């Protein structure tokens, strides 16, 4: 077994080495992408195995929220992935690694993966000296994302999605509501995930402490952020495309929007709304992932050239001109019941005649993902509580390389 060290690990592999990484990769987040990034640095090619739906159920006791084809498509969108295999086994033996995946090593995080048999899922590769482990990303996991969704569903936070509100925000009220939400989130300590850890006196006053999921806190180092940034200058005279959104609970619809937008030009800038903007638009308990969590996910996608953190919900002419935008892209699919506004945020882009509405080819929305979780809430809850308890031991630790 080879211990991962960013520089010394190069002694064991070269540019012709094929590295295999597998997993469920459900509800894709930056922790998954960081695992793929670290694995990619180990060799010349990264091959990713997407555990099949049935295999995942047998190994984890729960079916994934995204099916195997959706999970594979999202992983293919990662900038560090060379090849994807769909429906791979959860337990990897030496024959599969060498003869089927045709890889030299398998890489995995420094946590132990136990298969349905009760044994180490990578026992044979480890014994053969073909296993490399890397540092697991702390403060993020699929379990915590699903846990937050379950917590919100149990608290009836999504009841407004089945109603057509008559009190939509007008443009003149938007900035005021944004400021109020910012102050409220600071007071509640949302930056430290207090909303989801039982410290919010407003949302959890009638909830028992045993009913609240324990969530880890995410700490971002600049060295890790730098690893996700691939500097690329804007092409002179090129078509600069702009697309924005919250990109919370990242799914296939988001990915296809980025892909289609990038295909329309030479350079794609993605604007990501800050936490208080998302809260103002969608209400409590959004966002489920903080701005930096969401930014790392977008930066890990192969279609992204640059990102604007805390992008304005209403991009002005000055803002767009300063970025050199030639086309603003928006998708046709929207979570209309989630968005609390009654004005056109793209009115200036429309006036500039640079707004293009496109069909991403996917009708999946965040509301659909919430519905999937809701339909299986009882099945999920017991499994997630067990996994979130493990995450509790990892909180308040700086996430670094």
PDB file of N, CA and C in Angstrom, residues 10-112:
ATOM      1  N   UNK A  10       4.894  10.521  -6.841  1.00  0.00           N
ATOM      2  CA  UNK A  10       5.329  10.471  -8.235  1.00  0.00           C
ATOM      3  C   UNK A  10       6.421   9.422  -8.444  1.00  0.00           C
ATOM      4  N   UNK A  11       7.076   9.022  -7.364  1.00  0.00           N
ATOM      5  CA  UNK A  11       8.116   8.003  -7.477  1.00  0.00           C
ATOM      6  C   UNK A  11       7.514   6.659  -7.847  1.00  0.00           C
ATOM      7  N   UNK A  12       6.250   6.466  -7.504  1.00  0.00           N
ATOM      8  CA  UNK A  12       5.597   5.182  -7.712  1.00  0.00           C
ATOM      9  C   UNK A  12       4.860   5.106  -9.047  1.00  0.00           C
ATOM     10  N   UNK A  13       4.543   6.236  -9.623  1.00  0.00           N
ATOM     11  CA  UNK A  13       3.763   6.249 -10.855  1.00  0.00           C
ATOM     12  C   UNK A  13       4.412   7.186 -11.874  1.00  0.00           C
ATOM     13  N   UNK A  14       3.994   7.071 -13.121  1.00  0.00           N
ATOM     14  CA  UNK A  14       4.482   7.977 -14.158  1.00  0.00           C
ATOM     15  C   UNK A  14       3.324   8.375 -15.057  1.00  0.00           C
ATOM     16  N   UNK A  15       3.642   9.103 -16.119  1.00  0.00           N
ATOM     17  CA  UNK A  15       2.588   9.644 -16.970  1.00  0.00           C
ATOM     18  C   UNK A  15       1.806   8.582 -17.723  1.00  0.00           C
ATOM     19  N   UNK A  16       2.310   7.361 -17.779  1.00  0.00           N
ATOM     20  CA  UNK A  16       1.603   6.274 -18.449  1.00  0.00           C
ATOM     21  C   UNK A  16       0.786   5.424 -17.486  1.00  0.00           C
ATOM     22  N   UNK A  17       0.808   5.769 -16.219  1.00  0.00           N
ATOM     23  CA  UNK A  17       0.099   4.995 -15.212  1.00  0.00           C
ATOM     24  C   UNK A  17      -1.401   5.287 -15.248  1.00  0.00           C
ATOM     25  N   UNK A  18      -2.184   4.215 -15.184  1.00  0.00           N
ATOM     26  CA  UNK A  18      -3.641   4.354 -15.133  1.00  0.00           C
ATOM     27  C   UNK A  18      -4.100   4.151 -13.688  1.00  0.00           C
ATOM     28  N   UNK A  19      -4.785   5.162 -13.163  1.00  0.00           N
ATOM     29  CA  UNK A  19      -5.279   5.125 -11.791  1.00  0.00           C
ATOM     30  C   UNK A  19      -6.784   4.888 -11.813  1.00  0.00           C
ATOM     31  N   UNK A  20      -7.230   3.960 -10.976  1.00  0.00           N
ATOM     32  CA  UNK A  20      -8.657   3.660 -10.883  1.00  0.00           C
ATOM     33  C   UNK A  20      -9.212   4.169  -9.558  1.00  0.00           C
ATOM     34  N   UNK A  21     -10.337   4.862  -9.624  1.00  0.00           N
ATOM     35  CA  UNK A  21     -11.057   5.328  -8.442  1.00  0.00           C
ATOM     36  C   UNK A  21     -12.517   4.959  -8.639  1.00  0.00           C
ATOM     37  N   UNK A  22     -13.143   4.474  -7.587  1.00  0.00           N
ATOM     38  CA  UNK A  22     -14.557   4.161  -7.731  1.00  0.00           C
ATOM     39  C   UNK A  22     -15.365   4.720  -6.569  1.00  0.00           C
ATOM     40  N   UNK A  23     -16.678   4.676  -6.712  1.00  0.00           N
ATOM     41  CA  UNK A  23     -17.553   5.173  -5.665  1.00  0.00           C
ATOM     42  C   UNK A  23     -18.964   5.348  -6.181  1.00  0.00           C
ATOM     43  N   UNK A  24     -19.864   5.730  -5.279  1.00  0.00           N
ATOM     44  CA  UNK A  24     -21.239   6.004  -5.687  1.00  0.00           C
ATOM     45  C   UNK A  24     -21.344   7.398  -6.303  1.00  0.00           C
ATOM     46  N   UNK A  25     -20.621   8.367  -5.728  1.00  0.00           N
ATOM     47  CA  UNK A  25     -20.634   9.752  -6.207  1.00  0.00           C
ATOM     48  C   UNK A  25     -22.060  10.300  -6.289  1.00  0.00           C
ATOM     49  N   UNK A  26     -22.850   9.991  -5.272  1.00  0.00           N
ATOM     50  CA  UNK A  26     -24.234  10.460  -5.240  1.00  0.00           C
ATOM     51  C   UNK A  26     -24.283  11.893  -4.730  1.00  0.00           C
ATOM     52  N   UNK A  27     -25.212  12.687  -5.258  1.00  0.00           N
ATOM     53  CA  UNK A  27     -25.315  14.113  -4.907  1.00  0.00           C
ATOM     54  C   UNK A  27     -23.934  14.759  -4.983  1.00  0.00           C
ATOM     55  N   UNK A  28     -23.344  14.700  -6.151  1.00  0.00           N
ATOM     56  CA  UNK A  28     -21.962  15.136  -6.376  1.00  0.00           C
ATOM     57  C   UNK A  28     -21.639  16.458  -5.690  1.00  0.00           C
ATOM     58  N   UNK A  29     -20.528  16.481  -4.951  1.00  0.00           N
ATOM     59  CA  UNK A  29     -20.082  17.681  -4.256  1.00  0.00           C
ATOM     60  C   UNK A  29     -18.571  17.827  -4.396  1.00  0.00           C
ATOM     61  N   UNK A  30     -18.034  18.924  -3.858  1.00  0.00           N
ATOM     62  CA  UNK A  30     -16.612  19.212  -4.065  1.00  0.00           C
ATOM     63  C   UNK A  30     -15.706  18.172  -3.416  1.00  0.00           C
ATOM     64  N   UNK A  31     -16.174  17.481  -2.385  1.00  0.00           N
ATOM     65  CA  UNK A  31     -15.358  16.444  -1.766  1.00  0.00           C
ATOM     66  C   UNK A  31     -15.076  15.313  -2.741  1.00  0.00           C
ATOM     67  N   UNK A  32     -16.099  14.944  -3.522  1.00  0.00           N
ATOM     68  CA  UNK A  32     -15.895  13.951  -4.581  1.00  0.00           C
ATOM     69  C   UNK A  32     -14.858  14.456  -5.585  1.00  0.00           C
ATOM     70  N   UNK A  33     -15.026  15.704  -5.985  1.00  0.00           N
ATOM     71  CA  UNK A  33     -14.134  16.272  -6.996  1.00  0.00           C
ATOM     72  C   UNK A  33     -12.712  16.388  -6.477  1.00  0.00           C
ATOM     73  N   UNK A  34     -12.563  16.677  -5.202  1.00  0.00           N
ATOM     74  CA  UNK A  34     -11.218  16.760  -4.633  1.00  0.00           C
ATOM     75  C   UNK A  34     -10.558  15.385  -4.616  1.00  0.00           C
ATOM     76  N   UNK A  35     -11.341  14.353  -4.385  1.00  0.00           N
ATOM     77  CA  UNK A  35     -10.819  12.990  -4.441  1.00  0.00           C
ATOM     78  C   UNK A  35     -10.335  12.670  -5.863  1.00  0.00           C
ATOM     79  N   UNK A  36     -11.111  13.083  -6.855  1.00  0.00           N
ATOM     80  CA  UNK A  36     -10.730  12.842  -8.241  1.00  0.00           C
ATOM     81  C   UNK A  36      -9.497  13.669  -8.619  1.00  0.00           C
ATOM     82  N   UNK A  37      -9.437  14.888  -8.123  1.00  0.00           N
ATOM     83  CA  UNK A  37      -8.274  15.742  -8.394  1.00  0.00           C
ATOM     84  C   UNK A  37      -6.997  15.119  -7.840  1.00  0.00           C
ATOM     85  N   UNK A  38      -7.055  14.667  -6.592  1.00  0.00           N
ATOM     86  CA  UNK A  38      -5.876  14.061  -5.980  1.00  0.00           C
ATOM     87  C   UNK A  38      -5.466  12.786  -6.712  1.00  0.00           C
ATOM     88  N   UNK A  39      -6.453  12.006  -7.121  1.00  0.00           N
ATOM     89  CA  UNK A  39      -6.165  10.755  -7.829  1.00  0.00           C
ATOM     90  C   UNK A  39      -5.546  11.022  -9.199  1.00  0.00           C
ATOM     91  N   UNK A  40      -6.048  12.058  -9.876  1.00  0.00           N
ATOM     92  CA  UNK A  40      -5.526  12.417 -11.190  1.00  0.00           C
ATOM     93  C   UNK A  40      -4.046  12.770 -11.120  1.00  0.00           C
ATOM     94  N   UNK A  41      -3.634  13.404 -10.028  1.00  0.00           N
ATOM     95  CA  UNK A  41      -2.242  13.818  -9.878  1.00  0.00           C
ATOM     96  C   UNK A  41      -1.298  12.630  -9.696  1.00  0.00           C
ATOM     97  N   UNK A  42      -1.852  11.456  -9.451  1.00  0.00           N
ATOM     98  CA  UNK A  42      -1.007  10.284  -9.201  1.00  0.00           C
ATOM     99  C   UNK A  42      -0.463   9.647 -10.470  1.00  0.00           C
ATOM    100  N   UNK A  43      -1.130   9.850 -11.584  1.00  0.00           N
ATOM    101  CA  UNK A  43      -0.703   9.177 -12.806  1.00  0.00           C
ATOM    102  C   UNK A  43      -1.045   9.943 -14.055  1.00  0.00           C
ATOM    103  N   UNK A  44      -1.026   9.257 -15.178  1.00  0.00           N
ATOM    104  CA  UNK A  44      -1.290   9.910 -16.449  1.00  0.00           C
ATOM    105  C   UNK A  44      -2.754   9.923 -16.818  1.00  0.00           C
ATOM    106  N   UNK A  45      -3.513   8.886 -16.413  1.00  0.00           N
ATOM    107  CA  UNK A  45      -4.928   8.802 -16.753  1.00  0.00           C
ATOM    108  C   UNK A  45      -5.730   8.399 -15.526  1.00  0.00           C
ATOM    109  N   UNK A  46      -6.903   8.996 -15.405  1.00  0.00           N
ATOM    110  CA  UNK A  46      -7.794   8.661 -14.300  1.00  0.00           C
ATOM    111  C   UNK A  46      -9.045   7.989 -14.841  1.00  0.00           C
ATOM    112  N   UNK A  47      -9.273   6.758 -14.384  1.00  0.00           N
ATOM    113  CA  UNK A  47     -10.454   5.992 -14.771  1.00  0.00           C
ATOM    114  C   UNK A  47     -11.353   5.894 -13.545  1.00  0.00           C
ATOM    115  N   UNK A  48     -12.603   6.289 -13.694  1.00  0.00           N
ATOM    116  CA  UNK A  48     -13.522   6.319 -12.562  1.00  0.00           C
ATOM    117  C   UNK A  48     -14.632   5.294 -12.740  1.00  0.00           C
ATOM    118  N   UNK A  49     -14.808   4.465 -11.734  1.00  0.00           N
ATOM    119  CA  UNK A  49     -15.879   3.482 -11.741  1.00  0.00           C
ATOM    120  C   UNK A  49     -17.076   3.989 -10.956  1.00  0.00           C
ATOM    121  N   UNK A  50     -18.247   3.952 -11.570  1.00  0.00           N
ATOM    122  CA  UNK A  50     -19.484   4.366 -10.907  1.00  0.00           C
ATOM    123  C   UNK A  50     -20.194   3.112 -10.423  1.00  0.00           C
ATOM    124  N   UNK A  51     -20.238   2.936  -9.113  1.00  0.00           N
ATOM    125  CA  UNK A  51     -20.893   1.756  -8.557  1.00  0.00           C
ATOM    126  C   UNK A  51     -22.344   1.685  -9.014  1.00  0.00           C
ATOM    127  N   UNK A  52     -22.774   0.501  -9.430  1.00  0.00           N
ATOM    128  CA  UNK A  52     -24.138   0.319  -9.911  1.00  0.00           C
ATOM    129  C   UNK A  52     -25.170   0.570  -8.829  1.00  0.00           C
ATOM    130  N   UNK A  53     -26.408   0.826  -9.242  1.00  0.00           N
ATOM    131  CA  UNK A  53     -27.472   1.114  -8.284  1.00  0.00           C
ATOM    132  C   UNK A  53     -27.697  -0.048  -7.321  1.00  0.00           C
ATOM    133  N   UNK A  54     -27.732  -1.265  -7.861  1.00  0.00           N
ATOM    134  CA  UNK A  54     -27.957  -2.447  -7.025  1.00  0.00           C
ATOM    135  C   UNK A  54     -26.771  -2.699  -6.108  1.00  0.00           C
ATOM    136  N   UNK A  55     -25.559  -2.569  -6.647  1.00  0.00           N
ATOM    137  CA  UNK A  55     -24.345  -2.760  -5.840  1.00  0.00           C
ATOM    138  C   UNK A  55     -24.305  -1.763  -4.677  1.00  0.00           C
ATOM    139  N   UNK A  56     -24.664  -0.531  -4.964  1.00  0.00           N
ATOM    140  CA  UNK A  56     -24.641   0.509  -3.928  1.00  0.00           C
ATOM    141  C   UNK A  56     -25.659   0.207  -2.832  1.00  0.00           C
ATOM    142  N   UNK A  57     -26.829  -0.247  -3.244  1.00  0.00           N
ATOM    143  CA  UNK A  57     -27.858  -0.584  -2.261  1.00  0.00           C
ATOM    144  C   UNK A  57     -27.396  -1.713  -1.341  1.00  0.00           C
ATOM    145  N   UNK A  58     -26.817  -2.753  -1.915  1.00  0.00           N
ATOM    146  CA  UNK A  58     -26.365  -3.884  -1.104  1.00  0.00           C
ATOM    147  C   UNK A  58     -25.233  -3.485  -0.161  1.00  0.00           C
ATOM    148  N   UNK A  59     -24.362  -2.598  -0.619  1.00  0.00           N
ATOM    149  CA  UNK A  59     -23.204  -2.213   0.193  1.00  0.00           C
ATOM    150  C   UNK A  59     -23.559  -1.188   1.270  1.00  0.00           C
ATOM    151  N   UNK A  60     -24.461  -0.237   0.936  1.00  0.00           N
ATOM    152  CA  UNK A  60     -24.748   0.855   1.864  1.00  0.00           C
ATOM    153  C   UNK A  60     -26.108   0.766   2.539  1.00  0.00           C
ATOM    154  N   UNK A  61     -26.931  -0.179   2.061  1.00  0.00           N
ATOM    155  CA  UNK A  61     -28.242  -0.334   2.665  1.00  0.00           C
ATOM    156  C   UNK A  61     -29.237   0.717   2.248  1.00  0.00           C
ATOM    157  N   UNK A  62     -28.923   1.449   1.194  1.00  0.00           N
ATOM    158  CA  UNK A  62     -29.799   2.514   0.719  1.00  0.00           C
ATOM    159  C   UNK A  62     -29.530   2.775  -0.758  1.00  0.00           C
ATOM    160  N   UNK A  63     -30.581   3.034  -1.508  1.00  0.00           N
ATOM    161  CA  UNK A  63     -30.412   3.325  -2.930  1.00  0.00           C
ATOM    162  C   UNK A  63     -29.962   4.765  -3.112  1.00  0.00           C
ATOM    163  N   UNK A  64     -29.118   5.018  -4.094  1.00  0.00           N
ATOM    164  CA  UNK A  64     -28.660   6.396  -4.329  1.00  0.00           C
ATOM    165  C   UNK A  64     -29.808   7.288  -4.804  1.00  0.00           C
ATOM    166  N   UNK A  65     -29.688   8.582  -4.530  1.00  0.00           N
ATOM    167  CA  UNK A  65     -30.704   9.547  -4.960  1.00  0.00           C
ATOM    168  C   UNK A  65     -30.650   9.721  -6.473  1.00  0.00           C
ATOM    169  N   UNK A  66     -29.438   9.785  -7.029  1.00  0.00           N
ATOM    170  CA  UNK A  66     -29.252   9.856  -8.475  1.00  0.00           C
ATOM    171  C   UNK A  66     -28.997   8.444  -8.990  1.00  0.00           C
ATOM    172  N   UNK A  67     -29.586   8.095 -10.132  1.00  0.00           N
ATOM    173  CA  UNK A  67     -29.311   6.767 -10.680  1.00  0.00           C
ATOM    174  C   UNK A  67     -27.904   6.715 -11.271  1.00  0.00           C
ATOM    175  N   UNK A  68     -27.459   5.531 -11.622  1.00  0.00           N
ATOM    176  CA  UNK A  68     -26.065   5.359 -12.037  1.00  0.00           C
ATOM    177  C   UNK A  68     -25.722   6.142 -13.296  1.00  0.00           C
ATOM    178  N   UNK A  69     -26.674   6.305 -14.206  1.00  0.00           N
ATOM    179  CA  UNK A  69     -26.393   7.069 -15.423  1.00  0.00           C
ATOM    180  C   UNK A  69     -26.239   8.560 -15.116  1.00  0.00           C
ATOM    181  N   UNK A  70     -27.050   9.073 -14.212  1.00  0.00           N
ATOM    182  CA  UNK A  70     -26.931  10.473 -13.804  1.00  0.00           C
ATOM    183  C   UNK A  70     -25.609  10.707 -13.097  1.00  0.00           C
ATOM    184  N   UNK A  71     -25.242   9.786 -12.218  1.00  0.00           N
ATOM    185  CA  UNK A  71     -23.984   9.923 -11.483  1.00  0.00           C
ATOM    186  C   UNK A  71     -22.789   9.851 -12.426  1.00  0.00           C
ATOM    187  N   UNK A  72     -22.887   8.982 -13.430  1.00  0.00           N
ATOM    188  CA  UNK A  72     -21.798   8.863 -14.402  1.00  0.00           C
ATOM    189  C   UNK A  72     -21.656  10.139 -15.224  1.00  0.00           C
ATOM    190  N   UNK A  73     -22.771  10.721 -15.622  1.00  0.00           N
ATOM    191  CA  UNK A  73     -22.724  11.951 -16.424  1.00  0.00           C
ATOM    192  C   UNK A  73     -22.083  13.090 -15.643  1.00  0.00           C
ATOM    193  N   UNK A  74     -22.410  13.189 -14.358  1.00  0.00           N
ATOM    194  CA  UNK A  74     -21.831  14.242 -13.533  1.00  0.00           C
ATOM    195  C   UNK A  74     -20.325  14.054 -13.380  1.00  0.00           C
ATOM    196  N   UNK A  75     -19.897  12.826 -13.158  1.00  0.00           N
ATOM    197  CA  UNK A  75     -18.464  12.563 -13.006  1.00  0.00           C
ATOM    198  C   UNK A  75     -17.716  12.813 -14.319  1.00  0.00           C
ATOM    199  N   UNK A  76     -18.335  12.501 -15.441  1.00  0.00           N
ATOM    200  CA  UNK A  76     -17.711  12.783 -16.729  1.00  0.00           C
ATOM    201  C   UNK A  76     -17.482  14.286 -16.920  1.00  0.00           C
ATOM    202  N   UNK A  77     -18.297  15.081 -16.235  1.00  0.00           N
ATOM    203  CA  UNK A  77     -18.146  16.531 -16.344  1.00  0.00           C
ATOM    204  C   UNK A  77     -16.966  17.073 -15.569  1.00  0.00           C
ATOM    205  N   UNK A  78     -16.342  16.243 -14.724  1.00  0.00           N
ATOM    206  CA  UNK A  78     -15.194  16.684 -13.925  1.00  0.00           C
ATOM    207  C   UNK A  78     -13.963  16.872 -14.800  1.00  0.00           C
ATOM    208  N   UNK A  79     -13.233  17.949 -14.594  1.00  0.00           N
ATOM    209  CA  UNK A  79     -12.095  18.294 -15.439  1.00  0.00           C
ATOM    210  C   UNK A  79     -10.921  17.328 -15.307  1.00  0.00           C
ATOM    211  N   UNK A  80     -10.872  16.513 -14.248  1.00  0.00           N
ATOM    212  CA  UNK A  80      -9.726  15.629 -14.026  1.00  0.00           C
ATOM    213  C   UNK A  80      -9.983  14.184 -14.452  1.00  0.00           C
ATOM    214  N   UNK A  81     -11.141  13.903 -15.015  1.00  0.00           N
ATOM    215  CA  UNK A  81     -11.506  12.528 -15.350  1.00  0.00           C
ATOM    216  C   UNK A  81     -11.263  12.236 -16.831  1.00  0.00           C
ATOM    217  N   UNK A  82     -10.597  11.110 -17.102  1.00  0.00           N
ATOM    218  CA  UNK A  82     -10.324  10.709 -18.480  1.00  0.00           C
ATOM    219  C   UNK A  82     -11.317   9.687 -19.018  1.00  0.00           C
ATOM    220  N   UNK A  83     -11.813   8.824 -18.145  1.00  0.00           N
ATOM    221  CA  UNK A  83     -12.689   7.746 -18.600  1.00  0.00           C
ATOM    222  C   UNK A  83     -13.621   7.347 -17.454  1.00  0.00           C
ATOM    223  N   UNK A  84     -14.843   6.969 -17.806  1.00  0.00           N
ATOM    224  CA  UNK A  84     -15.819   6.551 -16.799  1.00  0.00           C
ATOM    225  C   UNK A  84     -16.381   5.182 -17.140  1.00  0.00           C
ATOM    226  N   UNK A  85     -16.442   4.309 -16.144  1.00  0.00           N
ATOM    227  CA  UNK A  85     -17.054   2.991 -16.280  1.00  0.00           C
ATOM    228  C   UNK A  85     -18.318   2.979 -15.425  1.00  0.00           C
ATOM    229  N   UNK A  86     -19.428   2.518 -15.992  1.00  0.00           N
ATOM    230  CA  UNK A  86     -20.713   2.556 -15.296  1.00  0.00           C
ATOM    231  C   UNK A  86     -21.119   1.161 -14.826  1.00  0.00           C
ATOM    232  N   UNK A  87     -21.662   1.103 -13.617  1.00  0.00           N
ATOM    233  CA  UNK A  87     -22.140  -0.171 -13.085  1.00  0.00           C
ATOM    234  C   UNK A  87     -21.031  -1.062 -12.570  1.00  0.00           C
ATOM    235  N   UNK A  88     -20.022  -0.468 -11.983  1.00  0.00           N
ATOM    236  CA  UNK A  88     -18.867  -1.244 -11.494  1.00  0.00           C
ATOM    237  C   UNK A  88     -19.154  -1.841 -10.116  1.00  0.00           C
ATOM    238  N   UNK A  89     -18.438  -2.916  -9.752  1.00  0.00           N
ATOM    239  CA  UNK A  89     -18.657  -3.567  -8.457  1.00  0.00           C
ATOM    240  C   UNK A  89     -18.174  -2.700  -7.299  1.00  0.00           C
ATOM    241  N   UNK A  90     -18.836  -2.841  -6.159  1.00  0.00           N
ATOM    242  CA  UNK A  90     -18.440  -2.087  -4.965  1.00  0.00           C
ATOM    243  C   UNK A  90     -17.149  -2.650  -4.383  1.00  0.00           C
ATOM    244  N   UNK A  91     -17.014  -3.969  -4.418  1.00  0.00           N
ATOM    245  CA  UNK A  91     -15.794  -4.618  -3.951  1.00  0.00           C
ATOM    246  C   UNK A  91     -14.912  -4.925  -5.151  1.00  0.00           C
ATOM    247  N   UNK A  92     -13.687  -4.437  -5.115  1.00  0.00           N
ATOM    248  CA  UNK A  92     -12.783  -4.524  -6.261  1.00  0.00           C
ATOM    249  C   UNK A  92     -11.714  -5.588  -6.016  1.00  0.00           C
ATOM    250  N   UNK A  93     -11.722  -6.619  -6.856  1.00  0.00           N
ATOM    251  CA  UNK A  93     -10.661  -7.621  -6.748  1.00  0.00           C
ATOM    252  C   UNK A  93      -9.566  -7.316  -7.755  1.00  0.00           C
ATOM    253  N   UNK A  94      -8.489  -8.064  -7.677  1.00  0.00           N
ATOM    254  CA  UNK A  94      -7.324  -7.805  -8.518  1.00  0.00           C
ATOM    255  C   UNK A  94      -7.627  -8.050  -9.991  1.00  0.00           C
ATOM    256  N   UNK A  95      -8.436  -9.053 -10.282  1.00  0.00           N
ATOM    257  CA  UNK A  95      -8.768  -9.359 -11.675  1.00  0.00           C
ATOM    258  C   UNK A  95      -9.512  -8.202 -12.325  1.00  0.00           C
ATOM    259  N   UNK A  96     -10.461  -7.622 -11.611  1.00  0.00           N
ATOM    260  CA  UNK A  96     -11.203  -6.487 -12.158  1.00  0.00           C
ATOM    261  C   UNK A  96     -10.272  -5.304 -12.390  1.00  0.00           C
ATOM    262  N   UNK A  97      -9.426  -5.009 -11.411  1.00  0.00           N
ATOM    263  CA  UNK A  97      -8.537  -3.852 -11.506  1.00  0.00           C
ATOM    264  C   UNK A  97      -7.597  -3.958 -12.707  1.00  0.00           C
ATOM    265  N   UNK A  98      -6.965  -5.120 -12.863  1.00  0.00           N
ATOM    266  CA  UNK A  98      -5.924  -5.293 -13.874  1.00  0.00           C
ATOM    267  C   UNK A  98      -6.478  -5.664 -15.241  1.00  0.00           C
ATOM    268  N   UNK A  99      -7.419  -6.589 -15.299  1.00  0.00           N
ATOM    269  CA  UNK A  99      -7.871  -7.132 -16.584  1.00  0.00           C
ATOM    270  C   UNK A  99      -9.109  -6.468 -17.163  1.00  0.00           C
ATOM    271  N   UNK A 100      -9.957  -5.920 -16.329  1.00  0.00           N
ATOM    272  CA  UNK A 100     -11.173  -5.275 -16.836  1.00  0.00           C
ATOM    273  C   UNK A 100     -11.005  -3.756 -16.893  1.00  0.00           C
ATOM    274  N   UNK A 101     -10.630  -3.155 -15.775  1.00  0.00           N
ATOM    275  CA  UNK A 101     -10.392  -1.708 -15.777  1.00  0.00           C
ATOM    276  C   UNK A 101      -9.063  -1.363 -16.430  1.00  0.00           C
ATOM    277  N   UNK A 102      -8.172  -2.364 -16.503  1.00  0.00           N
ATOM    278  CA  UNK A 102      -6.841  -2.209 -17.096  1.00  0.00           C
ATOM    279  C   UNK A 102      -6.066  -1.059 -16.446  1.00  0.00           C
ATOM    280  N   UNK A 103      -6.080  -1.072 -15.123  1.00  0.00           N
ATOM    281  CA  UNK A 103      -5.402  -0.023 -14.362  1.00  0.00           C
ATOM    282  C   UNK A 103      -4.239  -0.588 -13.554  1.00  0.00           C
ATOM    283  N   UNK A 104      -3.312   0.290 -13.220  1.00  0.00           N
ATOM    284  CA  UNK A 104      -2.118  -0.109 -12.482  1.00  0.00           C
ATOM    285  C   UNK A 104      -2.305  -0.006 -10.971  1.00  0.00           C
ATOM    286  N   UNK A 105      -3.090   0.990 -10.549  1.00  0.00           N
ATOM    287  CA  UNK A 105      -3.335   1.196  -9.126  1.00  0.00           C
ATOM    288  C   UNK A 105      -4.792   1.583  -8.910  1.00  0.00           C
ATOM    289  N   UNK A 106      -5.252   1.360  -7.685  1.00  0.00           N
ATOM    290  CA  UNK A 106      -6.548   1.877  -7.274  1.00  0.00           C
ATOM    291  C   UNK A 106      -6.287   2.868  -6.143  1.00  0.00           C
ATOM    292  N   UNK A 107      -7.003   3.975  -6.158  1.00  0.00           N
ATOM    293  CA  UNK A 107      -6.835   5.007  -5.125  1.00  0.00           C
ATOM    294  C   UNK A 107      -8.149   5.190  -4.368  1.00  0.00           C
ATOM    295  N   UNK A 108      -8.020   5.518  -3.100  1.00  0.00           N
ATOM    296  CA  UNK A 108      -9.218   5.731  -2.276  1.00  0.00           C
ATOM    297  C   UNK A 108      -8.843   6.613  -1.097  1.00  0.00           C
ATOM    298  N   UNK A 109      -9.850   7.205  -0.474  1.00  0.00           N
ATOM    299  CA  UNK A 109      -9.617   8.053   0.691  1.00  0.00           C
ATOM    300  C   UNK A 109      -9.112   7.261   1.871  1.00  0.00           C
ATOM    301  N   UNK A 110      -8.659   7.963   2.903  1.00  0.00           N
ATOM    302  CA  UNK A 110      -8.062   7.293   4.050  1.00  0.00           C
ATOM    303  C   UNK A 110      -9.093   6.787   5.059  1.00  0.00           C
ATOM    304  N   UNK A 111     -10.350   6.622   4.608  1.00  0.00           N
ATOM    305  CA  UNK A 111     -11.358   5.955   5.420  1.00  0.00           C
ATOM    306  C   UNK A 111     -11.550   4.547   4.855  1.00  0.00           C
ATOM    307  N   UNK A 112     -11.969   3.621   5.684  1.00  0.00           N
ATOM    308  CA  UNK A 112     -12.112   2.230   5.264  1.00  0.00           C
ATOM    309  C   UNK A 112     -13.470   2.004   4.616  1.00  0.00           C
TER     310      UNK A 112
END
